[in-house]
PDB file of C-alpha atoms in Angstrom:
ATOM      1  CA  MET A   1      82.983 -52.018  68.696  1.00 41.00           C
ATOM      2  CA  ALA A   2      80.836 -55.206  67.961  1.00 37.00           C
ATOM      3  CA  VAL A   3      77.454 -54.594  66.586  1.00 37.00           C
ATOM      4  CA  PRO A   4      74.544 -56.031  68.767  1.00 41.00           C
ATOM      5  CA  GLU A   5      73.067 -59.055  67.119  1.00 40.00           C
ATOM      6  CA  LYS A   6      69.527 -57.383  67.097  1.00 41.00           C
ATOM      7  CA  ASP A   7      70.992 -54.433  65.258  1.00 40.00           C
ATOM      8  CA  GLN A   8      72.653 -56.474  62.537  1.00 41.00           C
ATOM      9  CA  GLN A   9      71.117 -56.328  59.033  1.00 42.00           C
ATOM     10  CA  PRO A  10      69.932 -59.603  57.306  1.00 40.00           C
ATOM     11  CA  GLY A  11      72.939 -61.433  55.775  1.00 38.00           C
ATOM     12  CA  SER A  12      75.548 -59.741  57.695  1.00 38.00           C
ATOM     13  CA  GLU A  13      75.381 -62.220  60.595  1.00 39.00           C
ATOM     14  CA  ILE A  14      78.437 -64.072  61.793  1.00 38.00           C
ATOM     15  CA  ALA A  15      78.184 -66.693  58.865  1.00 39.00           C
ATOM     16  CA  ASP A  16      79.796 -64.719  55.926  1.00 43.00           C
ATOM     17  CA  PRO A  17      81.145 -67.693  53.783  1.00 48.00           C
ATOM     18  CA  ASP A  18      83.771 -67.030  51.428  1.00 57.00           C
ATOM     19  CA  ARG A  19      83.148 -66.464  47.767  1.00 77.00           C
ATOM     20  CA  GLU A  20      84.230 -69.708  47.031  1.00 85.00           C
ATOM     21  CA  VAL A  21      81.356 -71.169  48.741  1.00 89.00           C
ATOM     22  CA  GLY A  22      78.741 -69.315  46.460  1.00 90.00           C
ATOM     23  CA  GLU A  23      80.765 -70.084  43.427  1.00 91.00           C
ATOM     24  CA  LEU A  24      81.019 -73.881  44.177  1.00 92.00           C
ATOM     25  CA  VAL A  25      77.244 -74.070  44.930  1.00 93.00           C
ATOM     26  CA  GLY A  26      76.564 -72.284  41.619  1.00 91.00           C
ATOM     27  CA  ARG A  27      78.857 -74.699  39.890  1.00 91.00           C
ATOM     28  CA  LEU A  28      77.154 -77.614  41.441  1.00 92.00           C
ATOM     29  CA  THR A  29      73.700 -76.500  40.333  1.00 91.00           C
ATOM     30  CA  THR A  30      74.624 -75.165  36.913  1.00 87.00           C
ATOM     31  CA  PRO A  31      72.629 -77.078  34.212  1.00 80.00           C
ATOM     32  CA  GLY A  32      74.610 -79.751  32.598  1.00 76.00           C
ATOM     33  CA  GLU A  33      76.058 -83.202  33.702  1.00 75.00           C
ATOM     34  CA  LEU A  34      79.055 -83.168  35.802  1.00 81.00           C
ATOM     35  CA  GLU A  35      81.448 -86.352  35.940  1.00 84.00           C
ATOM     36  CA  PRO A  36      81.080 -88.078  39.290  1.00 80.00           C
ATOM     37  CA  ALA A  37      84.630 -87.573  40.057  1.00 83.00           C
ATOM     38  CA  GLU A  38      84.243 -83.879  39.374  1.00 88.00           C
ATOM     39  CA  ARG A  39      81.005 -83.412  41.522  1.00 86.00           C
ATOM     40  CA  ARG A  40      82.888 -85.469  44.470  1.00 84.00           C
ATOM     41  CA  ARG A  41      85.733 -83.038  44.071  1.00 88.00           C
ATOM     42  CA  LEU A  42      83.597 -79.993  44.149  1.00 90.00           C
ATOM     43  CA  LEU A  43      81.566 -81.307  47.232  1.00 88.00           C
ATOM     44  CA  GLY A  44      84.793 -82.088  48.925  1.00 85.00           C
ATOM     45  CA  ARG A  45      86.039 -78.497  48.379  1.00 88.00           C
ATOM     46  CA  LEU A  46      82.637 -77.109  49.507  1.00 90.00           C
ATOM     47  CA  ALA A  47      82.911 -78.869  52.712  1.00 87.00           C
ATOM     48  CA  GLN A  48      86.343 -77.629  53.378  1.00 85.00           C
ATOM     49  CA  ALA A  49      85.166 -74.203  52.795  1.00 87.00           C
ATOM     50  CA  LEU A  50      82.225 -74.483  55.076  1.00 87.00           C
ATOM     51  CA  SER A  51      84.403 -75.910  57.853  1.00 83.00           C
ATOM     52  CA  ALA A  52      85.919 -72.529  58.531  1.00 76.00           C
ATOM     53  CA  GLY A  53      82.640 -70.902  58.780  1.00 75.00           C
ATOM     54  CA  ALA A  54      81.185 -73.558  61.034  1.00 76.00           C
ATOM     55  CA  LYS A  55      84.219 -73.227  63.443  1.00 76.00           C
ATOM     56  CA  LYS A  56      83.717 -69.381  63.529  1.00 73.00           C
ATOM     57  CA  ALA A  57      79.936 -70.014  64.459  1.00 68.00           C
ATOM     58  CA  ARG A  58      80.906 -72.416  67.105  1.00 70.00           C
ATOM     59  CA  ALA A  59      83.472 -69.892  68.446  1.00 63.00           C
ATOM     60  CA  THR A  60      80.747 -67.100  68.826  1.00 63.00           C
ATOM     61  CA  GLY A  61      78.168 -69.515  70.365  1.00 57.00           C
ATOM     62  CA  ALA A  62      75.745 -69.588  67.321  1.00 60.00           C
ATOM     63  CA  GLY A  63      73.753 -72.673  66.854  1.00 65.00           C
ATOM     64  CA  ARG A  64      74.215 -74.579  63.685  1.00 68.00           C
ATOM     65  CA  GLY A  65      70.680 -74.049  62.592  1.00 79.00           C
ATOM     66  CA  ARG A  66      71.030 -70.242  62.418  1.00 85.00           C
ATOM     67  CA  TRP A  67      74.515 -70.472  60.837  1.00 86.00           C
ATOM     68  CA  LEU A  68      73.152 -72.781  58.320  1.00 88.00           C
ATOM     69  CA  ALA A  69      70.275 -70.410  57.474  1.00 91.00           C
ATOM     70  CA  ASP A  70      72.781 -67.488  57.322  1.00 89.00           C
ATOM     71  CA  VAL A  71      75.178 -69.267  54.798  1.00 91.00           C
ATOM     72  CA  PHE A  72      72.171 -70.186  52.652  1.00 94.00           C
ATOM     73  CA  LEU A  73      70.655 -66.785  52.491  1.00 91.00           C
ATOM     74  CA  ASN A  74      74.235 -65.518  51.370  1.00 91.00           C
ATOM     75  CA  ILE A  75      74.580 -67.860  48.558  1.00 93.00           C
ATOM     76  CA  ALA A  76      70.956 -67.813  47.512  1.00 93.00           C
ATOM     77  CA  PRO A  77      71.496 -64.992  44.865  1.00 92.00           C
ATOM     78  CA  ARG A  78      74.190 -67.181  43.069  1.00 92.00           C
ATOM     79  CA  ILE A  79      71.739 -70.026  42.409  1.00 94.00           C
ATOM     80  CA  PRO A  80      71.485 -69.938  38.364  1.00 92.00           C
ATOM     81  CA  ILE A  81      67.758 -69.491  37.416  1.00 94.00           C
ATOM     82  CA  ARG A  82      66.898 -69.863  33.898  1.00 95.00           C
ATOM     83  CA  ASP A  83      63.892 -67.887  32.045  1.00 96.00           C
ATOM     84  CA  LEU A  84      61.063 -69.804  30.232  1.00 97.00           C
ATOM     85  CA  HIS A  85      62.833 -69.513  26.888  1.00 97.00           C
ATOM     86  CA  THR A  86      66.105 -70.699  28.158  1.00 97.00           C
ATOM     87  CA  LEU A  87      64.388 -73.738  29.833  1.00 97.00           C
ATOM     88  CA  SER A  88      62.718 -74.748  26.773  1.00 97.00           C
ATOM     89  CA  GLU A  89      65.789 -74.594  24.829  1.00 96.00           C
ATOM     90  CA  HIS A  90      67.597 -76.611  27.446  1.00 95.00           C
ATOM     91  CA  HIS A  91      64.791 -79.294  27.703  1.00 96.00           C
ATOM     92  CA  HIS A  92      64.326 -79.943  23.775  1.00 94.00           C
ATOM     93  CA  GLY A  93      61.689 -77.705  23.204  1.00 97.00           C
ATOM     94  CA  LEU A  94      59.189 -78.847  25.778  1.00 97.00           C
ATOM     95  CA  THR A  95      56.668 -76.526  27.279  1.00 96.00           C
ATOM     96  CA  GLY A  96      53.982 -76.580  29.837  1.00 96.00           C
ATOM     97  CA  GLU A  97      53.354 -79.676  32.135  1.00 97.00           C
ATOM     98  CA  GLU A  98      56.000 -81.707  29.834  1.00 97.00           C
ATOM     99  CA  LEU A  99      58.362 -79.069  30.661  1.00 97.00           C
ATOM    100  CA  ALA A 100      57.519 -79.167  34.440  1.00 97.00           C
ATOM    101  CA  ASP A 101      57.784 -82.959  34.294  1.00 98.00           C
ATOM    102  CA  ASP A 102      61.195 -82.853  32.895  1.00 97.00           C
ATOM    103  CA  LEU A 103      62.424 -80.276  35.280  1.00 98.00           C
ATOM    104  CA  VAL A 104      61.286 -82.337  38.311  1.00 98.00           C
ATOM    105  CA  ARG A 105      63.038 -85.491  36.834  1.00 96.00           C
ATOM    106  CA  THR A 106      66.213 -83.450  36.174  1.00 95.00           C
ATOM    107  CA  ALA A 107      66.164 -82.090  39.828  1.00 96.00           C
ATOM    108  CA  GLN A 108      65.420 -85.652  41.260  1.00 94.00           C
ATOM    109  CA  LYS A 109      68.420 -87.043  39.401  1.00 92.00           C
ATOM    110  CA  ALA A 110      70.592 -84.309  40.636  1.00 91.00           C
ATOM    111  CA  THR A 111      69.635 -84.481  44.359  1.00 91.00           C
ATOM    112  CA  MET A 112      69.932 -88.382  44.029  1.00 88.00           C
ATOM    113  CA  THR A 113      73.272 -88.005  42.798  1.00 86.00           C
ATOM    114  CA  VAL A 114      74.502 -85.506  45.465  1.00 85.00           C
ATOM    115  CA  GLY A 115      72.802 -87.754  48.002  1.00 76.00           C
ATOM    116  CA  ALA A 116      74.649 -90.891  46.786  1.00 74.00           C
ATOM    117  CA  ILE A 117      77.983 -89.166  46.829  1.00 72.00           C
ATOM    118  CA  GLY A 118      77.415 -87.609  50.156  1.00 58.00           C
ATOM    119  CA  GLY A 119      76.227 -90.928  51.632  1.00 51.00           C
ATOM    120  CA  ALA A 120      79.251 -92.777  50.208  1.00 49.00           C
ATOM    121  CA  LEU A 121      81.505 -90.222  51.815  1.00 53.00           C
ATOM    122  CA  ALA A 122      79.746 -90.522  55.167  1.00 50.00           C
ATOM    123  CA  ALA A 123      79.780 -94.292  54.916  1.00 47.00           C
ATOM    124  CA  ALA A 124      83.843 -94.047  54.256  1.00 46.00           C
ATOM    125  CA  GLU A 125      84.120 -91.803  57.158  1.00 47.00           C
ATOM    126  CA  PHE A 126      82.011 -94.212  59.341  1.00 44.00           C
ATOM    127  CA  ALA A 127      84.425 -97.069  58.372  1.00 42.00           C
ATOM    128  CA  ALA A 128      87.369 -94.804  59.400  1.00 40.00           C
ATOM    129  CA  PRO A 129      87.063 -93.727  62.986  1.00 41.00           C
ATOM    130  CA  PRO A 130      90.014 -91.383  63.073  1.00 38.00           C
ATOM    131  CA  LEU A 131      88.419 -89.231  60.127  1.00 39.00           C
ATOM    132  CA  LEU A 132      85.035 -89.392  61.813  1.00 37.00           C
ATOM    133  CA  LEU A 133      84.958 -85.625  62.696  1.00 38.00           C
ATOM    134  CA  SER A 134      85.286 -84.659  59.037  1.00 45.00           C
ATOM    135  CA  ALA A 135      82.032 -86.408  58.170  1.00 49.00           C
ATOM    136  CA  PRO A 136      79.497 -83.672  59.441  1.00 72.00           C
ATOM    137  CA  ALA A 137      81.007 -80.908  57.040  1.00 80.00           C
ATOM    138  CA  GLN A 138      80.572 -83.242  54.118  1.00 81.00           C
ATOM    139  CA  LEU A 139      77.010 -83.756  55.210  1.00 83.00           C
ATOM    140  CA  VAL A 140      76.359 -79.948  55.623  1.00 87.00           C
ATOM    141  CA  ALA A 141      77.799 -79.614  52.063  1.00 90.00           C
ATOM    142  CA  GLU A 142      75.260 -82.026  50.784  1.00 89.00           C
ATOM    143  CA  THR A 143      72.528 -80.219  52.593  1.00 91.00           C
ATOM    144  CA  ILE A 144      73.360 -76.772  51.144  1.00 94.00           C
ATOM    145  CA  VAL A 145      73.721 -78.182  47.459  1.00 94.00           C
ATOM    146  CA  VAL A 146      70.310 -80.344  47.683  1.00 95.00           C
ATOM    147  CA  ALA A 147      68.704 -77.049  48.978  1.00 96.00           C
ATOM    148  CA  ALA A 148      69.907 -75.100  46.169  1.00 97.00           C
ATOM    149  CA  ILE A 149      68.983 -77.593  43.847  1.00 97.00           C
ATOM    150  CA  GLU A 150      65.369 -77.579  45.152  1.00 97.00           C
ATOM    151  CA  VAL A 151      65.139 -73.809  45.200  1.00 98.00           C
ATOM    152  CA  LYS A 152      66.321 -73.602  41.656  1.00 97.00           C
ATOM    153  CA  LEU A 153      63.558 -76.121  40.701  1.00 98.00           C
ATOM    154  CA  LEU A 154      61.040 -74.226  42.697  1.00 98.00           C
ATOM    155  CA  ALA A 155      61.933 -70.838  40.817  1.00 97.00           C
ATOM    156  CA  GLU A 156      61.957 -72.415  37.425  1.00 98.00           C
ATOM    157  CA  LEU A 157      58.470 -73.957  38.060  1.00 98.00           C
ATOM    158  CA  HIS A 158      57.243 -70.472  38.692  1.00 97.00           C
ATOM    159  CA  GLU A 159      58.574 -69.658  35.267  1.00 96.00           C
ATOM    160  CA  VAL A 160      56.894 -72.584  33.583  1.00 97.00           C
ATOM    161  CA  TYR A 161      53.490 -71.651  35.186  1.00 96.00           C
ATOM    162  CA  GLY A 162      53.815 -68.093  34.321  1.00 95.00           C
ATOM    163  CA  VAL A 163      53.809 -66.922  37.930  1.00 93.00           C
ATOM    164  CA  HIS A 164      56.503 -63.929  37.762  1.00 90.00           C
ATOM    165  CA  VAL A 165      58.041 -62.657  41.014  1.00 89.00           C
ATOM    166  CA  GLN A 166      59.070 -58.886  40.967  1.00 85.00           C
ATOM    167  CA  GLY A 167      62.030 -57.502  42.454  1.00 86.00           C
ATOM    168  CA  THR A 168      65.831 -57.525  42.186  1.00 88.00           C
ATOM    169  CA  GLY A 169      67.877 -60.420  41.657  1.00 90.00           C
ATOM    170  CA  THR A 170      68.645 -60.788  45.394  1.00 89.00           C
ATOM    171  CA  GLN A 171      64.907 -60.163  46.454  1.00 88.00           C
ATOM    172  CA  ARG A 172      63.673 -62.760  44.154  1.00 91.00           C
ATOM    173  CA  ALA A 173      66.333 -65.226  45.386  1.00 92.00           C
ATOM    174  CA  VAL A 174      65.208 -64.566  49.056  1.00 90.00           C
ATOM    175  CA  ALA A 175      61.529 -65.075  48.091  1.00 92.00           C
ATOM    176  CA  PHE A 176      62.295 -68.181  46.336  1.00 95.00           C
ATOM    177  CA  THR A 177      64.238 -69.495  49.261  1.00 95.00           C
ATOM    178  CA  ALA A 178      61.393 -68.379  51.574  1.00 93.00           C
ATOM    179  CA  ALA A 179      58.946 -70.371  49.622  1.00 94.00           C
ATOM    180  CA  TRP A 180      61.205 -73.468  49.651  1.00 96.00           C
ATOM    181  CA  ALA A 181      61.337 -73.349  53.386  1.00 95.00           C
ATOM    182  CA  LYS A 182      57.609 -73.221  53.449  1.00 93.00           C
ATOM    183  CA  GLN A 183      57.301 -75.748  50.681  1.00 95.00           C
ATOM    184  CA  ARG A 184      54.801 -73.429  48.782  1.00 93.00           C
ATOM    185  CA  GLY A 185      54.515 -71.335  45.753  1.00 94.00           C
ATOM    186  CA  ILE A 186      54.658 -67.673  45.750  1.00 91.00           C
ATOM    187  CA  ASP A 187      51.343 -65.689  45.386  1.00 85.00           C
ATOM    188  CA  PRO A 188      51.795 -63.145  42.728  1.00 77.00           C
ATOM    189  CA  LEU A 189      48.994 -61.018  44.022  1.00 76.00           C
ATOM    190  CA  ALA A 190      50.786 -60.483  47.427  1.00 71.00           C
ATOM    191  CA  PRO A 191      53.497 -58.045  46.379  1.00 57.00           C
ATOM    192  CA  ALA A 192      54.509 -57.953  50.231  1.00 60.00           C
ATOM    193  CA  SER A 193      55.750 -61.567  49.994  1.00 60.00           C
ATOM    194  CA  VAL A 194      59.069 -60.448  48.609  1.00 61.00           C
ATOM    195  CA  SER A 195      59.668 -57.470  50.915  1.00 58.00           C
ATOM    196  CA  LEU A 196      58.680 -59.647  54.106  1.00 59.00           C
ATOM    197  CA  ALA A 197      60.611 -62.619  52.957  1.00 59.00           C
ATOM    198  CA  LEU A 198      63.414 -61.962  55.445  1.00 68.00           C
ATOM    199  CA  GLY A 199      61.226 -61.699  58.486  1.00 77.00           C
ATOM    200  CA  ALA A 200      61.900 -63.557  61.647  1.00 81.00           C
ATOM    201  CA  ALA A 201      59.168 -66.120  61.043  1.00 82.00           C
ATOM    202  CA  THR A 202      60.492 -66.811  57.542  1.00 84.00           C
ATOM    203  CA  LYS A 203      63.957 -67.095  58.768  1.00 88.00           C
ATOM    204  CA  THR A 204      62.817 -69.514  61.483  1.00 91.00           C
ATOM    205  CA  ALA A 205      61.121 -71.611  58.735  1.00 92.00           C
ATOM    206  CA  LEU A 206      64.169 -71.766  56.771  1.00 93.00           C
ATOM    207  CA  ARG A 207      66.431 -72.579  59.631  1.00 93.00           C
ATOM    208  CA  ASN A 208      63.913 -75.475  60.458  1.00 93.00           C
ATOM    209  CA  ARG A 209      63.734 -76.791  56.891  1.00 94.00           C
ATOM    210  CA  LEU A 210      67.713 -76.876  56.557  1.00 93.00           C
ATOM    211  CA  MET A 211      68.083 -78.717  59.817  1.00 90.00           C
ATOM    212  CA  ARG A 212      65.119 -81.187  58.640  1.00 89.00           C
ATOM    213  CA  THR A 213      67.205 -81.795  55.443  1.00 89.00           C
ATOM    214  CA  LEU A 214      70.556 -81.989  57.534  1.00 85.00           C
ATOM    215  CA  GLY A 215      68.762 -84.618  59.735  1.00 80.00           C
ATOM    216  CA  ARG A 216      67.710 -86.687  56.702  1.00 78.00           C
ATOM    217  CA  HIS A 217      71.183 -86.694  55.416  1.00 71.00           C
ATOM    218  CA  LEU A 218      72.517 -87.806  58.903  1.00 71.00           C
ATOM    219  CA  THR A 219      70.456 -91.004  58.336  1.00 63.00           C
ATOM    220  CA  THR A 220      72.990 -91.922  55.600  1.00 56.00           C
ATOM    221  CA  PHE A 221      75.850 -92.089  58.256  1.00 56.00           C
ATOM    222  CA  GLY A 222      76.078 -95.873  58.027  1.00 53.00           C
ATOM    223  CA  PRO A 223      78.602 -98.495  57.208  1.00 50.00           C
ATOM    224  CA  PHE A 224      79.626 -99.785  53.597  1.00 44.00           C
ATOM    225  CA  LEU A 225      77.147 -98.659  50.815  1.00 44.00           C
ATOM    226  CA  THR A 226      74.026 -98.452  52.646  1.00 47.00           C
ATOM    227  CA  GLY A 227      74.830 -94.515  53.001  1.00 48.00           C
ATOM    228  CA  ALA A 228      75.079 -94.193  49.363  1.00 52.00           C
ATOM    229  CA  ILE A 229      71.886 -95.999  48.595  1.00 56.00           C
ATOM    230  CA  ALA A 230      69.913 -94.402  51.452  1.00 61.00           C
ATOM    231  CA  GLY A 231      71.143 -90.855  50.480  1.00 63.00           C
ATOM    232  CA  GLY A 232      70.262 -91.167  46.942  1.00 74.00           C
ATOM    233  CA  ALA A 233      66.747 -92.568  47.622  1.00 84.00           C
ATOM    234  CA  LEU A 234      65.707 -90.165  50.291  1.00 86.00           C
ATOM    235  CA  ASN A 235      66.739 -87.250  48.365  1.00 89.00           C
ATOM    236  CA  ARG A 236      64.865 -88.347  45.086  1.00 91.00           C
ATOM    237  CA  ILE A 237      61.705 -88.876  47.217  1.00 93.00           C
ATOM    238  CA  ALA A 238      61.887 -85.641  48.873  1.00 94.00           C
ATOM    239  CA  THR A 239      62.586 -83.660  45.636  1.00 96.00           C
ATOM    240  CA  LYS A 240      59.731 -85.435  43.849  1.00 96.00           C
ATOM    241  CA  LYS A 241      57.334 -84.455  46.869  1.00 96.00           C
ATOM    242  CA  LEU A 242      58.566 -80.829  46.574  1.00 97.00           C
ATOM    243  CA  GLY A 243      57.788 -80.660  42.721  1.00 97.00           C
ATOM    244  CA  GLU A 244      54.379 -82.053  43.175  1.00 97.00           C
ATOM    245  CA  ALA A 245      53.447 -79.631  46.170  1.00 97.00           C
ATOM    246  CA  ILE A 246      54.779 -76.676  44.017  1.00 97.00           C
ATOM    247  CA  ARG A 247      53.035 -77.492  40.812  1.00 97.00           C
ATOM    248  CA  ASN A 248      49.664 -78.052  42.606  1.00 96.00           C
ATOM    249  CA  ASP A 249      50.041 -74.821  44.151  1.00 94.00           C
ATOM    250  CA  LEU A 250      51.135 -72.874  41.137  1.00 95.00           C
ATOM    251  CA  ARG A 251      48.296 -74.241  38.967  1.00 93.00           C
ATOM    252  CA  VAL A 252      45.961 -72.431  41.424  1.00 90.00           C
ATOM    253  CA  LYS A 253      48.141 -69.338  41.548  1.00 81.00           C
ATOM    254  CA  ARG A 254      49.066 -68.799  37.711  1.00 78.00           C
ATOM    255  CA  PRO A 255      47.495 -65.873  36.161  1.00 69.00           C
ATOM    256  CA  ALA A 256      44.536 -66.606  33.831  1.00 56.00           C
ATOM    257  CA  LEU A 257      45.559 -66.783  29.999  1.00 47.00           C
ATOM    258  CA  PRO A 258      44.333 -63.812  27.861  1.00 45.00           C
ATOM    259  CA  PRO A 259      41.541 -64.616  25.358  1.00 47.00           C
ATOM    260  CA  GLN A 260      42.651 -65.295  21.989  1.00 43.00           C
ATOM    261  CA  ASP A 261      42.394 -62.530  19.461  1.00 45.00           C
ATOM    262  CA  SER A 262      39.505 -62.671  17.139  1.00 40.00           C
ATOM    263  CA  ARG A 263      40.861 -61.946  13.785  1.00 42.00           C
ATOM    264  CA  PRO A 264      38.849 -61.448  10.508  1.00 42.00           C
ATOM    265  CA  ASP A 265      38.132 -64.557   8.612  1.00 43.00           C
ATOM    266  CA  GLU A 266      40.370 -63.569   5.712  1.00 40.00           C
ATOM    267  CA  LEU A 267      43.358 -63.772   8.039  1.00 38.00           C
ATOM    268  CA  ASN A 268      42.478 -67.206   9.290  1.00 41.00           C
ATOM    269  CA  PRO A 269      43.074 -69.629   6.535  1.00 41.00           C
TER     270      PRO A 269
END
């Protein structure tokens, strides 16, 4: 017997993407450079994997926004988040504000690249009317990957500024996703922020944020190379804006540094 929608647990909704979706998003957001051809291939595979879920959602009468939010909540725990030590190692020993600068620049480059590839694919479909119906899946895939990159950036900025979020890996992933939806940092003094992250208001905010991101990517649906140029530029600007907002928020929320130890003079050369 079917479980009424109101009785379903978060994450068990109609959109239950195959393991491949989470694995592909994980590969597309893992630190390190991907060759353009490989990134394009992975985005293509992701679009195909998402198509089946989209068809299932349409068949059951679910809206795209709800389906998109369900998909993202299911894959959020697979987004690779590095701790402070690993971040510093991967960014040439940088710390503090310099490390945060580098994280934002790297994320901008990543979302710009994804936007350029997605925009180019959309432009190609625009120029080939018989294949037009396949373009939305490609743009949905781009939306999912860009959102994952930005959630990863938000989570790692929390590491840089010493704002630690408690909970299991899944709880922290959902909390960071909720923070991304609201474009704000997490308050470490509000422990309920993690347990309430899957509330109705938060899921609505996530759905709206994802749909706005998808809407931004739909503007790349144009002829020739205009899609690639627009896709890359719009993503770069949006990621930069997010990085600035989260950093400003975390500078206020980070815990105060403990006072330096007062050591005897003989221990201080």
